[in-house]
Every structure is written in C-alpha cells, then in structure tokens.
Tab-separated table of C-alpha atoms in Angstrom:
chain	number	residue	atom	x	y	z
A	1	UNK	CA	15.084	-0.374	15.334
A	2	UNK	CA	12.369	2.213	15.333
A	3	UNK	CA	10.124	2.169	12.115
A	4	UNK	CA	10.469	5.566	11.687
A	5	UNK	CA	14.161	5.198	11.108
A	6	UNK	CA	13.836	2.017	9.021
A	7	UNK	CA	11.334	4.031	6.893
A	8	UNK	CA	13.572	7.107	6.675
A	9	UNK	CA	16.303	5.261	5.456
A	10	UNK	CA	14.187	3.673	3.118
A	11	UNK	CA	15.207	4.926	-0.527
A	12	UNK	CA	14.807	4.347	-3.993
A	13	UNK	CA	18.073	2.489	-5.657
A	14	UNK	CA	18.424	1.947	-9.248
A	15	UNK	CA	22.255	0.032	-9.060
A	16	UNK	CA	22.450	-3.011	-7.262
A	17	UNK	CA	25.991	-4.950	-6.604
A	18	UNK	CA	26.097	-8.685	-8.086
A	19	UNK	CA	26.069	-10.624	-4.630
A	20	UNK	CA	22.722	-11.617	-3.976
A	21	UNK	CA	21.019	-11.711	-0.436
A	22	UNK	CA	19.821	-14.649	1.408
A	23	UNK	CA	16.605	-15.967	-0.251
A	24	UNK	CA	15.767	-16.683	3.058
A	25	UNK	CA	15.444	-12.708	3.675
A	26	UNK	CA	13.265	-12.328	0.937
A	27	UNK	CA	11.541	-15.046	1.838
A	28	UNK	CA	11.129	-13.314	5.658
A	29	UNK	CA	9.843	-9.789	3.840
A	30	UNK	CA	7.044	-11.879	2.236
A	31	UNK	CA	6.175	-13.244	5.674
A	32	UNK	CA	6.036	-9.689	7.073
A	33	UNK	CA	3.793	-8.644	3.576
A	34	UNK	CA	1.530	-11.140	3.439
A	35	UNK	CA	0.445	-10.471	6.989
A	36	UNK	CA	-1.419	-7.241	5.935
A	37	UNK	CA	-5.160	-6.928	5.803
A	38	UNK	CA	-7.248	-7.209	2.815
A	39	UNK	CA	-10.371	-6.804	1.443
A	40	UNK	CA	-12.836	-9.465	2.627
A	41	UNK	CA	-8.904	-10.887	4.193
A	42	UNK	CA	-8.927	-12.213	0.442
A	43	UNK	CA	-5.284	-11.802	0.494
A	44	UNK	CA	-4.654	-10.970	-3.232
A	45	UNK	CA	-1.369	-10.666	-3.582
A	46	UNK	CA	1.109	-13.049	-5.415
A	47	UNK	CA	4.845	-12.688	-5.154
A	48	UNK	CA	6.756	-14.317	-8.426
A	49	UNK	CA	10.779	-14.515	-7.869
A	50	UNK	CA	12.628	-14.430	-10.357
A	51	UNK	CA	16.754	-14.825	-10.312
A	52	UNK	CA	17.190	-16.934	-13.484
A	53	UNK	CA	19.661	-14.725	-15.527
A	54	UNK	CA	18.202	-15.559	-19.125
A	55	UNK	CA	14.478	-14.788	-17.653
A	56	UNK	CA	15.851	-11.673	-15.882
A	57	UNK	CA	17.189	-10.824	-19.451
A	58	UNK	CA	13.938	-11.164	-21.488
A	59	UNK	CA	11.791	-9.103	-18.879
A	60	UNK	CA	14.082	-6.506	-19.254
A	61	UNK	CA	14.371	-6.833	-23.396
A	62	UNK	CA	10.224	-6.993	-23.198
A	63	UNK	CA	9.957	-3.534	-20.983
A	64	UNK	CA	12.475	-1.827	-22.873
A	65	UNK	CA	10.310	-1.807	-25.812
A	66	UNK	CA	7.693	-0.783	-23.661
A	67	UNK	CA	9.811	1.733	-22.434
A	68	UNK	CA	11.262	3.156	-25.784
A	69	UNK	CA	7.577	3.430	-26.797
A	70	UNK	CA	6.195	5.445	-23.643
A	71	UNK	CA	9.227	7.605	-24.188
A	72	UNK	CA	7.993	8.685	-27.364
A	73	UNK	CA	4.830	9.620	-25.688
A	74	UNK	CA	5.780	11.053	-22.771
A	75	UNK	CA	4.265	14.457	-20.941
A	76	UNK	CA	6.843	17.240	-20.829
A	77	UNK	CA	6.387	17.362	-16.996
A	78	UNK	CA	7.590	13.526	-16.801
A	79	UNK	CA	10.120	13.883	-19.286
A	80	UNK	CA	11.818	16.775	-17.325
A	81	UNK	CA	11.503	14.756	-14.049
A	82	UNK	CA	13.266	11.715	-15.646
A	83	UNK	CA	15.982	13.492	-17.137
A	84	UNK	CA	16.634	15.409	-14.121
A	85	UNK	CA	17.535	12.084	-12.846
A	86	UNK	CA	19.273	10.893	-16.035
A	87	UNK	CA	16.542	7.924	-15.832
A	88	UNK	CA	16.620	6.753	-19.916
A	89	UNK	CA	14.429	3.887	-21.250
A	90	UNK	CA	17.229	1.773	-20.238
A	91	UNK	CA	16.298	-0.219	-17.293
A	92	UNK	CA	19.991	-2.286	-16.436
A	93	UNK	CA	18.390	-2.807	-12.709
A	94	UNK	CA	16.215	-5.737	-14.164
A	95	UNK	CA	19.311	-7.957	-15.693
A	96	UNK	CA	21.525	-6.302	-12.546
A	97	UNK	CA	19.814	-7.070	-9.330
A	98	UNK	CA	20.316	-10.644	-8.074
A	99	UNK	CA	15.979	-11.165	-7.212
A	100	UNK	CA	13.038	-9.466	-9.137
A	101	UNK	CA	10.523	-9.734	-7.429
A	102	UNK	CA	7.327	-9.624	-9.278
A	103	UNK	CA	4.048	-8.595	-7.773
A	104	UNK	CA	0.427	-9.676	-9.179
A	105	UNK	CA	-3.099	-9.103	-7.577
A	106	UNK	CA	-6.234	-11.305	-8.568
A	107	UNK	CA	-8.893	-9.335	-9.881
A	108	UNK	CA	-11.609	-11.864	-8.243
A	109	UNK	CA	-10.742	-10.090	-5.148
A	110	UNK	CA	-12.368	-6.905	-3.454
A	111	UNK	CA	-10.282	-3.716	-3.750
A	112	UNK	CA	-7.198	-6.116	-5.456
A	113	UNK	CA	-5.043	-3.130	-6.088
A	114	UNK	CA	-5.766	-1.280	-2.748
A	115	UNK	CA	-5.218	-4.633	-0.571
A	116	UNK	CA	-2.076	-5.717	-2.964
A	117	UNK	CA	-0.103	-1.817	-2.604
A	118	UNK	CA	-0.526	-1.638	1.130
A	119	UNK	CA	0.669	-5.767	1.458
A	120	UNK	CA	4.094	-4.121	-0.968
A	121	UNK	CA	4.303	-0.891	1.724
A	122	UNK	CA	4.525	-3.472	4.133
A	123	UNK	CA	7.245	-5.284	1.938
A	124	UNK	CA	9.205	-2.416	1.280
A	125	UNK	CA	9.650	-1.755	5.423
A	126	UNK	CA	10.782	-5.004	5.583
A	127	UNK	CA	12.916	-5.075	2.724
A	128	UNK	CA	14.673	-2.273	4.478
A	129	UNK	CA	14.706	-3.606	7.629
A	130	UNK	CA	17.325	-6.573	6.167
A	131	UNK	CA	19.258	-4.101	4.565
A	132	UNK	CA	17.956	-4.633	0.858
A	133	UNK	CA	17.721	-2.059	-1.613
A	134	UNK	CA	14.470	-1.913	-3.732
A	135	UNK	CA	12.583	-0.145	-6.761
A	136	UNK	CA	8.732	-0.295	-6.857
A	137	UNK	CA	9.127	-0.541	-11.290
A	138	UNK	CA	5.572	-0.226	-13.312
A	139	UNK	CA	6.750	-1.461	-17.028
A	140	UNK	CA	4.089	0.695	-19.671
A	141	UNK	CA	3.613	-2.622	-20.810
A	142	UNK	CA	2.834	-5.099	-17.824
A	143	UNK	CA	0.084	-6.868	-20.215
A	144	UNK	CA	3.154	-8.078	-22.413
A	145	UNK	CA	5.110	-9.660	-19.390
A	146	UNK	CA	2.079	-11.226	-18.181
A	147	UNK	CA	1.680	-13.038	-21.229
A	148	UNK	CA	5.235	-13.544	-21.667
A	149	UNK	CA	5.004	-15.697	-18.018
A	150	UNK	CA	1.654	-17.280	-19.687
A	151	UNK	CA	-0.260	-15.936	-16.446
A	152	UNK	CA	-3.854	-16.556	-16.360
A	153	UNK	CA	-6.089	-13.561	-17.125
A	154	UNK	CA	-7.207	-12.583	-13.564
A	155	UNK	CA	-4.203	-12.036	-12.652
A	156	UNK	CA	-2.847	-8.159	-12.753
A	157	UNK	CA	0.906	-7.384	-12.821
A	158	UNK	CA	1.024	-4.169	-10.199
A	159	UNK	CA	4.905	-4.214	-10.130
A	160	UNK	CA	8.382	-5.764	-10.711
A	161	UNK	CA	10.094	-4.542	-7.801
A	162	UNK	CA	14.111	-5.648	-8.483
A	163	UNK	CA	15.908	-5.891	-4.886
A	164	UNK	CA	19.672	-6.617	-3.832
A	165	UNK	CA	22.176	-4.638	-2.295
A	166	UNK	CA	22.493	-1.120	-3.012
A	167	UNK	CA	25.554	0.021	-5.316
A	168	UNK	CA	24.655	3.582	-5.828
A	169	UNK	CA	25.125	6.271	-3.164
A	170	UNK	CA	22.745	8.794	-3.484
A	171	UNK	CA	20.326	10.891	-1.458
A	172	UNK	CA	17.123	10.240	-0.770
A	173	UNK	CA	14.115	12.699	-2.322
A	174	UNK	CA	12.741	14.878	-0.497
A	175	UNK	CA	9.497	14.659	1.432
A	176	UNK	CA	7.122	16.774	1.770
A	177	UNK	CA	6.795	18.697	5.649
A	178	UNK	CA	3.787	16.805	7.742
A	179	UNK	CA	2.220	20.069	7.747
A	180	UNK	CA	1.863	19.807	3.925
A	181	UNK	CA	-0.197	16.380	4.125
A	182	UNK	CA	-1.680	16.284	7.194
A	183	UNK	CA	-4.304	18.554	8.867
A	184	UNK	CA	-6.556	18.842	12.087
A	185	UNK	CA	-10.557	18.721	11.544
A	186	UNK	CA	-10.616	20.131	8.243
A	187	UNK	CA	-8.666	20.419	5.138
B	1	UNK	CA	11.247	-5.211	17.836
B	2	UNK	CA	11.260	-7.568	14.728
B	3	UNK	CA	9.125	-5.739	12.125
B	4	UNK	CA	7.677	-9.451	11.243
B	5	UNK	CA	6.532	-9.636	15.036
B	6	UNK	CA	4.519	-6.194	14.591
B	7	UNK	CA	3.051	-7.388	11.102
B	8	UNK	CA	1.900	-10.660	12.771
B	9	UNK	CA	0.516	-8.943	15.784
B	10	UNK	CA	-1.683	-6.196	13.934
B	11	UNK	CA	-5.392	-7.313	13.028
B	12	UNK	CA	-8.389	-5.427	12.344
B	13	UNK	CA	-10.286	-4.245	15.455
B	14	UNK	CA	-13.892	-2.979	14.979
B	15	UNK	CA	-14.164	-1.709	18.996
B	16	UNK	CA	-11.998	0.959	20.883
B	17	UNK	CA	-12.010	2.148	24.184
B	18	UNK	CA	-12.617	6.110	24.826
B	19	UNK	CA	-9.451	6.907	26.116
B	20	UNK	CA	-7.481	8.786	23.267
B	21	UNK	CA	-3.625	7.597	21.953
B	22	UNK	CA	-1.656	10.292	22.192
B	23	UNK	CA	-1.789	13.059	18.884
B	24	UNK	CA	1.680	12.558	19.070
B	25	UNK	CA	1.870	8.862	18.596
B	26	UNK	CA	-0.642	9.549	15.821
B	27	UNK	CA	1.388	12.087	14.172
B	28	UNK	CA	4.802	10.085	14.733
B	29	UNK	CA	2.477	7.241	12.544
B	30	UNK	CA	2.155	10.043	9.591
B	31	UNK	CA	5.745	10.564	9.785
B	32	UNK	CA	6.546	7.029	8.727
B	33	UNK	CA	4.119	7.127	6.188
B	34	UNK	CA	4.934	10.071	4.411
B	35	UNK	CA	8.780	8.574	4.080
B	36	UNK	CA	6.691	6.204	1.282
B	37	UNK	CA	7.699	6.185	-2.354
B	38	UNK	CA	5.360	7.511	-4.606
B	39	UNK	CA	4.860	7.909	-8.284
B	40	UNK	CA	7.482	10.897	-9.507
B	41	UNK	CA	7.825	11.271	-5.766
B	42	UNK	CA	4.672	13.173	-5.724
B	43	UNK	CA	3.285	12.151	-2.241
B	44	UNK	CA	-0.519	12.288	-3.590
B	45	UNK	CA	-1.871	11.464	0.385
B	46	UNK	CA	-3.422	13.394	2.469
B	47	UNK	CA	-4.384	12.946	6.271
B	48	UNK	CA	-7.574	13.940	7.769
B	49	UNK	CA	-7.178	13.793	11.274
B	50	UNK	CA	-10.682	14.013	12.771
B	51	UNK	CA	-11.508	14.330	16.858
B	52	UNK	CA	-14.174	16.229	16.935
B	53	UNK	CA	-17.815	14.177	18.203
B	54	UNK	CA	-20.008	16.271	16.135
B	55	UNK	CA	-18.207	15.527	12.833
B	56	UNK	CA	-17.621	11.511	13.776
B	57	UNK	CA	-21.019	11.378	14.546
B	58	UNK	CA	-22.295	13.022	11.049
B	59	UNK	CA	-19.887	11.209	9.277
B	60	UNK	CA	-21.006	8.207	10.786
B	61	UNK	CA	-24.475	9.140	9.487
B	62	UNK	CA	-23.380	9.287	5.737
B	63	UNK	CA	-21.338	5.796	6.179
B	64	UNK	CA	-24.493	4.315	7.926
B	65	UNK	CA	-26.788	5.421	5.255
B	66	UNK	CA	-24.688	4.253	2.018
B	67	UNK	CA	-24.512	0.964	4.110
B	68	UNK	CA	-27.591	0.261	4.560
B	69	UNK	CA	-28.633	0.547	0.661
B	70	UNK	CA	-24.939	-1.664	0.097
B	71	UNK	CA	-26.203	-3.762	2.257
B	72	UNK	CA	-29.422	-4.170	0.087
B	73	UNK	CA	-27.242	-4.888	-3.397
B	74	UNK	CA	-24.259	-6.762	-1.921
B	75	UNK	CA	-23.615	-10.497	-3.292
B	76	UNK	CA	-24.145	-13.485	-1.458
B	77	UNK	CA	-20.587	-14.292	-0.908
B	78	UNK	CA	-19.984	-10.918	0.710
B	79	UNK	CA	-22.787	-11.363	2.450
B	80	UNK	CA	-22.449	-14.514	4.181
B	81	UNK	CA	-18.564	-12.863	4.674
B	82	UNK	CA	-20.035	-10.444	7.023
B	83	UNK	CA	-22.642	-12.329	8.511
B	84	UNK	CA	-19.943	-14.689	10.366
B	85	UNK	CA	-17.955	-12.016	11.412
B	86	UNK	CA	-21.576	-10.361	12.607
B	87	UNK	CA	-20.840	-7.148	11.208
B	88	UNK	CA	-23.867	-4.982	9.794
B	89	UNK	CA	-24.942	-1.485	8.365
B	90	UNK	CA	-23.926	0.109	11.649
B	91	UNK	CA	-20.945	1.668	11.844
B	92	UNK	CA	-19.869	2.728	15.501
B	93	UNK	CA	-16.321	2.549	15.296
B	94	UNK	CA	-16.989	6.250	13.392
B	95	UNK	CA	-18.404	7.219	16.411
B	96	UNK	CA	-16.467	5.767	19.051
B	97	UNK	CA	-12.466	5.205	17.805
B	98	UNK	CA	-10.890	8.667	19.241
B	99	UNK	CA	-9.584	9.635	16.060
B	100	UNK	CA	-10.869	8.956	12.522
B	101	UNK	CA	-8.165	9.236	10.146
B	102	UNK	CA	-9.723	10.333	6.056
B	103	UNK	CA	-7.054	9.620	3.570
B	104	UNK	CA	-7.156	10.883	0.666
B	105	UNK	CA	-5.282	10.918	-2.619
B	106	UNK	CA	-4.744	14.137	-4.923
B	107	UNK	CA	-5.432	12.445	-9.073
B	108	UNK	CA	-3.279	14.657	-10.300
B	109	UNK	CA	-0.519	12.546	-9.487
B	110	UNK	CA	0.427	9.470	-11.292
B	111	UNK	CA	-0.346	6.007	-9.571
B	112	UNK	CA	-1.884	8.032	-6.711
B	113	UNK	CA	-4.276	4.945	-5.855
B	114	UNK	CA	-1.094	3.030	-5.386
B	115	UNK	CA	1.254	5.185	-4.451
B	116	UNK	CA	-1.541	6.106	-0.857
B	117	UNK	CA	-2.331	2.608	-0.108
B	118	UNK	CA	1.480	1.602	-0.358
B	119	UNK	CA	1.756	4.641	2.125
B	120	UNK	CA	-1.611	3.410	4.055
B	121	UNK	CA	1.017	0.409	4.786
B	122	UNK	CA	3.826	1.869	6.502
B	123	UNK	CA	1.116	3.914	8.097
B	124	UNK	CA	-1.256	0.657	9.742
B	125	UNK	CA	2.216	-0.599	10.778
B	126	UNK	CA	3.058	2.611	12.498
B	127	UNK	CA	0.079	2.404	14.688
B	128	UNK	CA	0.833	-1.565	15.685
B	129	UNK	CA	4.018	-0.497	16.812
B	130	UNK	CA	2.390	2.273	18.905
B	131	UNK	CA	0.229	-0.173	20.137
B	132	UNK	CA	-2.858	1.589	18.502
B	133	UNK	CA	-5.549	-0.451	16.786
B	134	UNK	CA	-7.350	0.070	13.144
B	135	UNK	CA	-9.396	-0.762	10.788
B	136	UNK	CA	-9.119	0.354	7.361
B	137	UNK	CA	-13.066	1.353	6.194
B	138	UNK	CA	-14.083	2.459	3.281
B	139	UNK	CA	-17.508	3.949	3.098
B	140	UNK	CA	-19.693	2.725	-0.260
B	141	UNK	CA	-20.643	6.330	-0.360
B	142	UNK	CA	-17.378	7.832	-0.231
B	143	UNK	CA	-18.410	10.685	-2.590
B	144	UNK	CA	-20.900	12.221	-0.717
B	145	UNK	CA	-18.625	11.965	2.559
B	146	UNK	CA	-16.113	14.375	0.421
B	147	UNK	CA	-18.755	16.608	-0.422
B	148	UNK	CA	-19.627	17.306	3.404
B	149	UNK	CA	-16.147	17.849	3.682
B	150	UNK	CA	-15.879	20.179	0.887
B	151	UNK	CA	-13.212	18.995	-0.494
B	152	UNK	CA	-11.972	19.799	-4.308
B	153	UNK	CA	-13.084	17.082	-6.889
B	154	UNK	CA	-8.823	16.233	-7.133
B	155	UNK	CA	-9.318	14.786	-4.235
B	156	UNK	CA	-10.427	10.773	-3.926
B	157	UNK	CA	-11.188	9.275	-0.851
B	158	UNK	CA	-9.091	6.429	-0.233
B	159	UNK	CA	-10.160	5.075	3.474
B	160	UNK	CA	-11.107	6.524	7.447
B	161	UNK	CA	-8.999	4.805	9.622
B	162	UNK	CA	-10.485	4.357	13.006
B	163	UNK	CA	-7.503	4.636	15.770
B	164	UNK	CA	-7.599	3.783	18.772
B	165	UNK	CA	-6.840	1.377	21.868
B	166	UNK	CA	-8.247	-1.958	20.937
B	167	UNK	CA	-11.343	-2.873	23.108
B	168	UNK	CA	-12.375	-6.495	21.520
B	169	UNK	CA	-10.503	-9.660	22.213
B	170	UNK	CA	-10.691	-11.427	18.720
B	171	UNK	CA	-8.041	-13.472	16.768
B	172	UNK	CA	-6.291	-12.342	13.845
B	173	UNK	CA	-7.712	-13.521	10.669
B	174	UNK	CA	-5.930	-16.423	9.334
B	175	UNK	CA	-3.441	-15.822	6.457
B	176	UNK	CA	-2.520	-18.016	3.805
B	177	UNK	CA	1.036	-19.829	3.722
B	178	UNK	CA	3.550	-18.604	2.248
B	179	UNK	CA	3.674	-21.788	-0.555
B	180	UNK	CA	0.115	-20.664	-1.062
B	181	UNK	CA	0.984	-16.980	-2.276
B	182	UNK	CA	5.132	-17.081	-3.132
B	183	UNK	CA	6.506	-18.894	-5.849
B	184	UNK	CA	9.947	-19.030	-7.706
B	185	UNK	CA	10.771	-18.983	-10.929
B	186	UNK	CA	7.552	-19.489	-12.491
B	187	UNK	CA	4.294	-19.038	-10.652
C-alpha cells in the first residue's frame, strides 16, 4: 500500500474492542520505529508494554488525577476544543485497549525529544499499516507515572500511546490544505 | 512495499547528485506528512521548500559560520562522533541537495516541538519511498537563519532537510536490537 493512503487513513481512536492484536505486530511497529535516525544515531527511545490489567488500571487511576487537576486549570480555548469532542478527564482507553504502549527518551542523548517524536511518527505509520488503532496520550502528570514504574531519572515519559483495534467509527479531523503549510522560496 | 523494508532502507546521506526529484514527489512527501496528528489537531509545521542557488548558497553561509564557532565549544564525545564519520564545519549538502526543505513549527500551538518532528517522520519516510535521500540538519545558529528569512518570532526552526538523489555509497548506521530498546511489563 502507498504511504500516503496508510497515512490518510491514519486516525485518532479513543475506543478500542477487547481482542488484542498479535504482540508480534507490535513487536514489528517497533522494528519499523526504531529504525529512524537520531541525534548522534543515539537512538533514545524506549518502548515499555504494558497489557497487565491491574497495571493498566493504576496508570489510568494515576492520570486521572492528573487529569481532574489540569481540568481545573484549563484555557478556555482547550476547554471548548475538548468538549466539542465530549473528551472528559475520563480516560477509559488506558484500562480498555489490550497494549499501552509507553514511550520514554533518555535525556543523556542529543535532541532526545526531537529524535524520540519522529522514531513514534514512524510508529504510528506502522501501527496503521497492521491495522491498529492508536492515541499519541500526554498525561499532565507524566512525572507521577514515571515514579510510579520507579524509572530512573534520565529517563523522560513523552507518551502513553494505548493501541488495539478500533471500536469507534468516526471521522477523521480535518487537515489543513498543502497550500496552508507549505510554500515555494519564501514564506 | 513493506513499510519495515522502507524504514530499514532509509539512512542519512550527506552527498546528492544535481539532478532534481521531481517537485511533485516532494510535494506528494508533504502530503503524507501533513496527515500527522498534532496537539488539538493544530498542524504547527510549516514547509520551506527552497531551490533557488542564491538562497542555498547564503544559507549555507549562516550554517557554515555557526559551525565553525560549534565546532570550537563542542564536547569531546561529539567530537570524536564526527571525526569518524569525517564530517566538519562545512556544510555542502546546503549547497548542493536540489531542494532544502526549512521546517518550522508555529509556538502557539501546544506540543508543537513534538507534534513537527512526529510529522518530520512520516515525512523522511515519504522521501525513502520516493527513493529520495535526506538528512535531517539542524543549524547551531538556527536563529539567525530565521531572521534572514524574516520570519515572525512564532516561528521556531525545527530542521533543513536536504533532498535529493543519494550520491555516497555508505552503510546505514547500526541500530540497536530490539531487546536493547523494548521491554514488557516493566522496563
């Protein structure tokens, strides 16, 4: 398949069904991730799984709080945007979805964050590619999870992304035209 | 083709050969990127697409010049890094890739660091499957770069991406294994 079409299918999905998908397909999305470049090729991206259901269950209790918390404090802008969407503090997807997949980069490493987001675009794509819904989720309160999986200090929680199959049938957001974000010798 | 066989096949190439890829593979590239998720689906990147010799060769001019005073402060480890891989202050690929491609992220938007290099993914695996080589550079200077450009202070430069048909015959860089960087259940 093209990887335009892979990508345009590509969509955000909060509900996940309860069969879970081959860990060997995870397993061949971090293959295709950890294959992208990297600062100094420092490769600092770690990939935790996580399908135990009583872990699953604490992760979400610990980024609810987080959540009701950063609810309180919310921007009107974001608080529109999430309502629009009927998005609550409530975040079922982490107990629901069969894998979460939990991405760290190591701050010892050159542009960690840069190197680690492009390694999950690549994930994403491939994620896709074997048919398995994803969320790229940023708890307000990564520190607290970190702790919670006793994780040494240089390592940075960038995401819990929870995957499975889809159970939710909704449309993809819109993107912007190319003419919007791309332009021709200047800007 | 297998998305895994395109991940393993792209590598970094530092040399390109004059002949330009077409503007339409380029642009098909920014049309898989910009399917990316992004922070409140904000799409925060923002492709430069520069031809033009004049402007490669000045912006090669800025890069060269914040190079050679990084080169002056950089740390052993990075040095000896580059030393092996004989790569110094000089920057030619700015001059001599076809197409530089600026990206650039708009702060307004929230995770915009993340949200463009998770795009800058789908976008270096584009180009492999174009058969177009890259390099993902960022300048140390990549202020005063901006400022030539005249671009508004929302705007942070996030890499130039050389493109162009690969003229070096190098391996890929060698990646960890998987046991190195995956782990389940508890990392």
């Amino acid at each position: 398949m093209e990887l335009l079409e892979i990508a345009r299918r590509r969509k955000t999905i909060r509900k996940f069904k309860k069969d879970a998908p081959p860990l060997n397909d995870i397993l061949y999305c971090i293959k295709v991730a950890k294959e992208a470049p990297s600062g100094m090729n420092s490769q600092p991206w770690r990939f935790l799984i996580v399908s135990n259901a009583k872990k699953k269950k604490e992760i979400r209790n610990i980024c609810e709080e987080g959540e009701k918390k950063f609810y309180k404090r919310m921007d009107e802008k974001l608080a529109n945007w999430v309502k629009e969407r009927k998005i609550t503090w409530e975040k079922k997807f982490l107990e629901d979805a069969p894998f979460l997949i939990i991405i760290f980069s190591d701050r010892n490493s050159p542009y960690y964050i840069q190197s680690t987001w492009l390694c999950i675009g690549y994930f994403l794509l491939a994620l896709e590619e074997k048919g398995i819904a994803s969320l790229t989720y940023t708890p307000p309160n990564a520190d607290e999870i970190k702790k919670w999986l006793g994780l040494p200090s240089r390592y940075r929680l960038e995401t819990i992304i929870p995957v499975g199959y889809s159970n939710e049938d909704k449309r993809k957001e819109k993107r912007k035209e190319i003419e919007e974000i791309a332009f021709f010798e200047t800007l």
